[in-house]
Amino acid sequence: MGNSFIGFWGTILGGVLVVVTTHLTSRRKAQAEVRKLDAEAERTRAETSRILTEIGIDRKPPQVFDNLPKGWLAQGPGVEDYDFGVDIEVFRSGNASSFIRSHPNPKGFSTLAQSFRADNYLGSRLRVSAMIRTKEVAGWSGLWMRIDGDGDRTLAFDNMYDRRITGTTGWNWYSVVLDVPPESADISFGVLLDGVGRVWIDSVKFDVVGDEVAVTERKLPLHPANLDFAEGAE
């Protein structure tokens, strides 16, 4: 009887221990999985932030500079490594232009920028054009425009990265063309400089254009390409 009693409760306790151990193990696994998912989410957020910073303009509050042209802001992750100003000696039309000039070894890009409501352009195809001149640009420069919806959601963007301006150039017209969806809230634009050098901008203008004018935004392809690398390098 005693041995049977002990055996019975031994079996029960053993079963309880198995259940408890299984529960604790499952809980630890679940907690580890949650930590793994949290880490993955954090890496995803960090990577998304990095990509948005690299392809465009960040959304940090603008810095205050003494010589900014009226109505313009200085922004970008490397804004402290650049000077901004109005140039009354180098210009394309009127009496002045504006410029971005790097310090030695800037750590990021910067931009002269403006933003305005999209209300007057909803549903249209919009082109921003400007005269741009560069001097000894070792990185790259470009005109850019971004269309945002509510909640800072980017709907369209082009910063001329695929046709970037480098080196020393005279005054030339450059343009960016984007569709402005009906749900658009804001339009931002400007000129950026990434790296050593100097860029001037003048004669900025906006035009609503027809469908015969292609958008300059880089679209993702429908299908992957050259998966076996047989086509070689570009």
CSV table of C-alpha atoms in Angstrom, one decimal:
chain,number,residue,atom,x,y,z
A,1,MET,CA,0.0,0.0,0.0
A,2,GLY,CA,2.8,2.4,1.0
A,3,ASN,CA,4.8,1.7,-2.1
A,4,SER,CA,1.7,2.0,-4.3
A,5,PHE,CA,0.8,5.3,-2.6
A,6,ILE,CA,4.3,6.6,-3.1
A,7,GLY,CA,4.4,5.3,-6.7
A,8,PHE,CA,1.0,7.0,-7.4
A,9,TRP,CA,2.1,10.4,-6.1
A,10,GLY,CA,5.5,10.0,-7.7
A,11,THR,CA,3.7,9.6,-11.0
A,12,ILE,CA,1.5,12.6,-10.4
A,13,LEU,CA,4.5,14.7,-9.2
A,14,GLY,CA,6.5,13.6,-12.2
A,15,GLY,CA,3.7,14.6,-14.5
A,16,VAL,CA,3.4,18.0,-12.8
A,17,LEU,CA,7.1,18.5,-13.1
A,18,VAL,CA,6.9,17.7,-16.8
A,19,VAL,CA,4.1,20.1,-17.3
A,20,VAL,CA,5.8,22.8,-15.3
A,21,THR,CA,9.1,22.2,-17.1
A,22,THR,CA,7.4,22.3,-20.5
A,23,HIS,CA,5.6,25.5,-19.6
A,24,LEU,CA,8.8,27.2,-18.4
A,25,THR,CA,10.7,26.0,-21.5
A,26,SER,CA,7.9,27.2,-23.8
A,27,ARG,CA,7.7,30.5,-21.9
A,28,ARG,CA,11.5,31.0,-22.2
A,29,LYS,CA,11.3,30.2,-25.9
A,30,ALA,CA,8.4,32.6,-26.4
A,31,GLN,CA,10.3,35.3,-24.5
A,32,ALA,CA,13.4,34.6,-26.6
A,33,GLU,CA,11.3,34.8,-29.8
A,34,VAL,CA,9.7,38.1,-28.7
A,35,ARG,CA,13.2,39.5,-28.0
A,36,LYS,CA,14.3,38.3,-31.4
A,37,LEU,CA,11.3,39.9,-33.1
A,38,ASP,CA,11.9,43.1,-31.2
A,39,ALA,CA,15.6,43.1,-32.3
A,40,GLU,CA,14.5,42.5,-35.9
A,41,ALA,CA,12.0,45.3,-35.7
A,42,GLU,CA,14.6,47.7,-34.3
A,43,ARG,CA,17.1,46.7,-37.0
A,44,THR,CA,14.4,47.3,-39.6
A,45,ARG,CA,13.5,50.8,-38.1
A,46,ALA,CA,17.2,51.7,-38.1
A,47,GLU,CA,17.7,50.5,-41.7
A,48,THR,CA,14.6,52.4,-42.9
A,49,SER,CA,15.8,55.6,-41.1
A,50,ARG,CA,19.3,55.2,-42.8
A,51,ILE,CA,17.8,54.7,-46.2
A,52,LEU,CA,15.4,57.7,-45.9
A,53,THR,CA,18.4,59.8,-44.8
A,54,GLU,CA,20.6,58.7,-47.7
A,55,ILE,CA,18.0,59.1,-50.5
A,56,GLY,CA,16.5,62.4,-49.4
A,57,ILE,CA,16.2,64.9,-46.7
A,58,ASP,CA,15.7,64.1,-43.0
A,59,ARG,CA,12.8,65.6,-41.1
A,60,LYS,CA,14.8,67.1,-38.2
A,61,PRO,CA,14.0,70.7,-37.2
A,62,PRO,CA,15.9,73.1,-39.4
A,63,GLN,CA,19.1,74.8,-38.2
A,64,VAL,CA,19.3,78.6,-37.8
A,65,PHE,CA,21.9,80.3,-40.0
A,66,ASP,CA,22.6,84.0,-40.3
A,67,ASN,CA,22.9,84.3,-44.1
A,68,LEU,CA,20.1,82.1,-45.4
A,69,PRO,CA,18.0,83.5,-48.2
A,70,LYS,CA,14.5,84.6,-47.0
A,71,GLY,CA,12.0,81.7,-47.1
A,72,TRP,CA,14.6,79.0,-47.3
A,73,LEU,CA,15.8,76.5,-44.6
A,74,ALA,CA,19.1,74.6,-44.1
A,75,GLN,CA,18.6,70.9,-43.3
A,76,GLY,CA,20.3,67.6,-43.5
A,77,PRO,CA,22.3,65.2,-41.3
A,78,GLY,CA,25.6,67.1,-42.1
A,79,VAL,CA,24.2,70.6,-41.9
A,80,GLU,CA,26.9,71.8,-39.4
A,81,ASP,CA,29.6,71.0,-42.0
A,82,TYR,CA,28.3,73.5,-44.6
A,83,ASP,CA,27.9,77.2,-45.1
A,84,PHE,CA,24.9,78.8,-46.8
A,85,GLY,CA,24.3,82.2,-48.2
A,86,VAL,CA,23.2,84.7,-50.8
A,87,ASP,CA,25.8,85.4,-53.5
A,88,ILE,CA,25.5,88.8,-55.2
A,89,GLU,CA,28.5,88.3,-57.4
A,90,VAL,CA,27.7,84.9,-58.9
A,91,PHE,CA,24.2,84.5,-60.3
A,92,ARG,CA,22.3,83.6,-63.5
A,93,SER,CA,19.5,86.1,-63.5
A,94,GLY,CA,18.2,88.9,-61.3
A,95,ASN,CA,20.7,90.2,-58.7
A,96,ALA,CA,21.7,87.2,-56.7
A,97,SER,CA,21.8,83.4,-56.3
A,98,SER,CA,22.1,81.2,-53.2
A,99,PHE,CA,24.8,78.6,-52.4
A,100,ILE,CA,25.9,75.7,-50.3
A,101,ARG,CA,29.6,75.5,-49.5
A,102,SER,CA,31.2,72.6,-47.7
A,103,HIS,CA,33.7,72.6,-44.9
A,104,PRO,CA,36.7,70.2,-45.3
A,105,ASN,CA,35.6,66.6,-44.9
A,106,PRO,CA,31.9,67.0,-44.3
A,107,LYS,CA,30.3,64.0,-42.6
A,108,GLY,CA,27.0,64.0,-44.4
A,109,PHE,CA,24.9,65.9,-46.9
A,110,SER,CA,23.0,69.2,-46.5
A,111,THR,CA,20.3,71.0,-48.5
A,112,LEU,CA,18.7,74.4,-49.0
A,113,ALA,CA,15.0,73.6,-48.9
A,114,GLN,CA,11.4,74.8,-48.8
A,115,SER,CA,8.1,73.1,-48.2
A,116,PHE,CA,4.5,74.2,-49.1
A,117,ARG,CA,1.0,72.8,-49.2
A,118,ALA,CA,0.1,70.6,-52.1
A,119,ASP,CA,-3.5,71.9,-52.4
A,120,ASN,CA,-3.1,73.8,-55.6
A,121,TYR,CA,-1.4,70.9,-57.4
A,122,LEU,CA,-3.4,67.8,-56.4
A,123,GLY,CA,-3.8,65.4,-59.2
A,124,SER,CA,-1.3,67.2,-61.5
A,125,ARG,CA,2.1,66.4,-62.8
A,126,LEU,CA,4.5,69.0,-61.4
A,127,ARG,CA,8.0,70.0,-62.6
A,128,VAL,CA,10.5,72.0,-60.6
A,129,SER,CA,13.3,73.5,-62.6
A,130,ALA,CA,16.4,75.5,-61.6
A,131,MET,CA,19.7,76.9,-62.9
A,132,ILE,CA,22.5,75.2,-61.0
A,133,ARG,CA,26.3,75.7,-61.1
A,134,THR,CA,28.9,73.7,-59.2
A,135,LYS,CA,32.6,74.1,-58.3
A,136,GLU,CA,34.9,71.2,-57.4
A,137,VAL,CA,32.1,68.9,-56.2
A,138,ALA,CA,33.9,65.7,-55.1
A,139,GLY,CA,30.7,64.0,-54.0
A,140,TRP,CA,27.5,65.0,-55.8
A,141,SER,CA,24.8,67.6,-56.0
A,142,GLY,CA,21.3,67.6,-57.3
A,143,LEU,CA,17.9,69.3,-57.4
A,144,TRP,CA,15.2,67.4,-55.5
A,145,MET,CA,11.5,67.3,-54.8
A,146,ARG,CA,9.4,65.1,-52.5
A,147,ILE,CA,5.6,64.7,-52.3
A,148,ASP,CA,4.3,63.8,-48.9
A,149,GLY,CA,1.0,62.6,-47.6
A,150,ASP,CA,-0.5,62.8,-44.2
A,151,GLY,CA,1.8,61.6,-41.4
A,152,ASP,CA,5.0,62.4,-43.4
A,153,ARG,CA,4.3,59.4,-45.7
A,154,THR,CA,6.4,59.9,-48.8
A,155,LEU,CA,4.4,59.4,-52.0
A,156,ALA,CA,7.0,60.4,-54.6
A,157,PHE,CA,10.6,61.5,-54.5
A,158,ASP,CA,13.5,62.3,-56.8
A,159,ASN,CA,16.9,63.8,-55.9
A,160,MET,CA,18.7,63.3,-59.2
A,161,TYR,CA,21.0,60.6,-57.7
A,162,ASP,CA,20.9,58.7,-61.0
A,163,ARG,CA,22.0,61.8,-62.9
A,164,ARG,CA,23.9,63.6,-60.2
A,165,ILE,CA,26.0,66.7,-60.8
A,166,THR,CA,29.7,66.4,-60.0
A,167,GLY,CA,32.9,68.3,-60.6
A,168,THR,CA,32.9,71.9,-61.9
A,169,THR,CA,30.1,73.0,-64.2
A,170,GLY,CA,28.7,76.2,-65.6
A,171,TRP,CA,25.0,77.3,-65.3
A,172,ASN,CA,22.7,74.6,-66.6
A,173,TRP,CA,19.0,73.9,-66.3
A,174,TYR,CA,17.9,70.9,-64.3
A,175,SER,CA,14.5,69.6,-63.5
A,176,VAL,CA,12.6,67.0,-61.5
A,177,VAL,CA,9.1,65.9,-62.5
A,178,LEU,CA,6.7,64.1,-60.1
A,179,ASP,CA,3.0,63.2,-60.0
A,180,VAL,CA,1.1,64.8,-57.1
A,181,PRO,CA,-1.5,62.2,-56.0
A,182,PRO,CA,-4.9,63.5,-54.8
A,183,GLU,CA,-4.0,62.5,-51.2
A,184,SER,CA,-0.9,64.6,-51.1
A,185,ALA,CA,-0.4,67.0,-48.2
A,186,ASP,CA,3.0,68.8,-48.7
A,187,ILE,CA,5.6,69.4,-51.4
A,188,SER,CA,9.2,69.9,-50.4
A,189,PHE,CA,12.1,70.8,-52.8
A,190,GLY,CA,15.6,72.2,-52.8
A,191,VAL,CA,19.2,71.7,-53.8
A,192,LEU,CA,21.5,69.3,-52.0
A,193,LEU,CA,25.3,68.9,-51.7
A,194,ASP,CA,26.9,65.7,-50.5
A,195,GLY,CA,30.6,66.0,-49.9
A,196,VAL,CA,33.3,68.6,-50.6
A,197,GLY,CA,32.5,71.4,-53.0
A,198,ARG,CA,30.2,74.3,-53.7
A,199,VAL,CA,26.9,74.6,-55.5
A,200,TRP,CA,24.8,77.6,-56.5
A,201,ILE,CA,21.1,77.7,-57.4
A,202,ASP,CA,19.1,80.4,-59.2
A,203,SER,CA,15.9,80.9,-61.2
A,204,VAL,CA,13.7,78.2,-59.5
A,205,LYS,CA,10.3,77.8,-61.1
A,206,PHE,CA,7.4,75.4,-61.0
A,207,ASP,CA,5.2,74.2,-63.9
A,208,VAL,CA,2.3,71.9,-64.3
A,209,VAL,CA,3.1,69.7,-67.3
A,210,GLY,CA,1.2,67.1,-69.3
A,211,ASP,CA,1.5,63.4,-69.5
A,212,GLU,CA,3.9,63.8,-72.5
A,213,VAL,CA,6.5,64.9,-69.9
A,214,ALA,CA,7.9,61.8,-68.2
A,215,VAL,CA,8.3,61.7,-64.4
A,216,THR,CA,11.9,61.5,-63.2
A,217,GLU,CA,11.2,59.4,-60.2
A,218,ARG,CA,13.0,56.1,-60.3
A,219,LYS,CA,10.5,53.3,-60.3
A,220,LEU,CA,11.2,49.7,-59.1
A,221,PRO,CA,11.1,47.1,-61.9
A,222,LEU,CA,8.3,44.6,-62.1
A,223,HIS,CA,10.7,41.7,-62.2
A,224,PRO,CA,14.2,40.9,-61.0
A,225,ALA,CA,17.0,40.9,-63.6
A,226,ASN,CA,20.3,39.2,-64.4
A,227,LEU,CA,20.0,36.6,-61.6
A,228,ASP,CA,22.8,34.5,-63.1
A,229,PHE,CA,25.0,37.5,-63.7
A,230,ALA,CA,25.4,36.5,-67.4
A,231,GLU,CA,24.9,40.1,-68.5
A,232,GLY,CA,28.0,41.2,-66.7
A,233,ALA,CA,28.6,44.6,-65.2
A,234,GLU,CA,27.0,47.9,-66.3
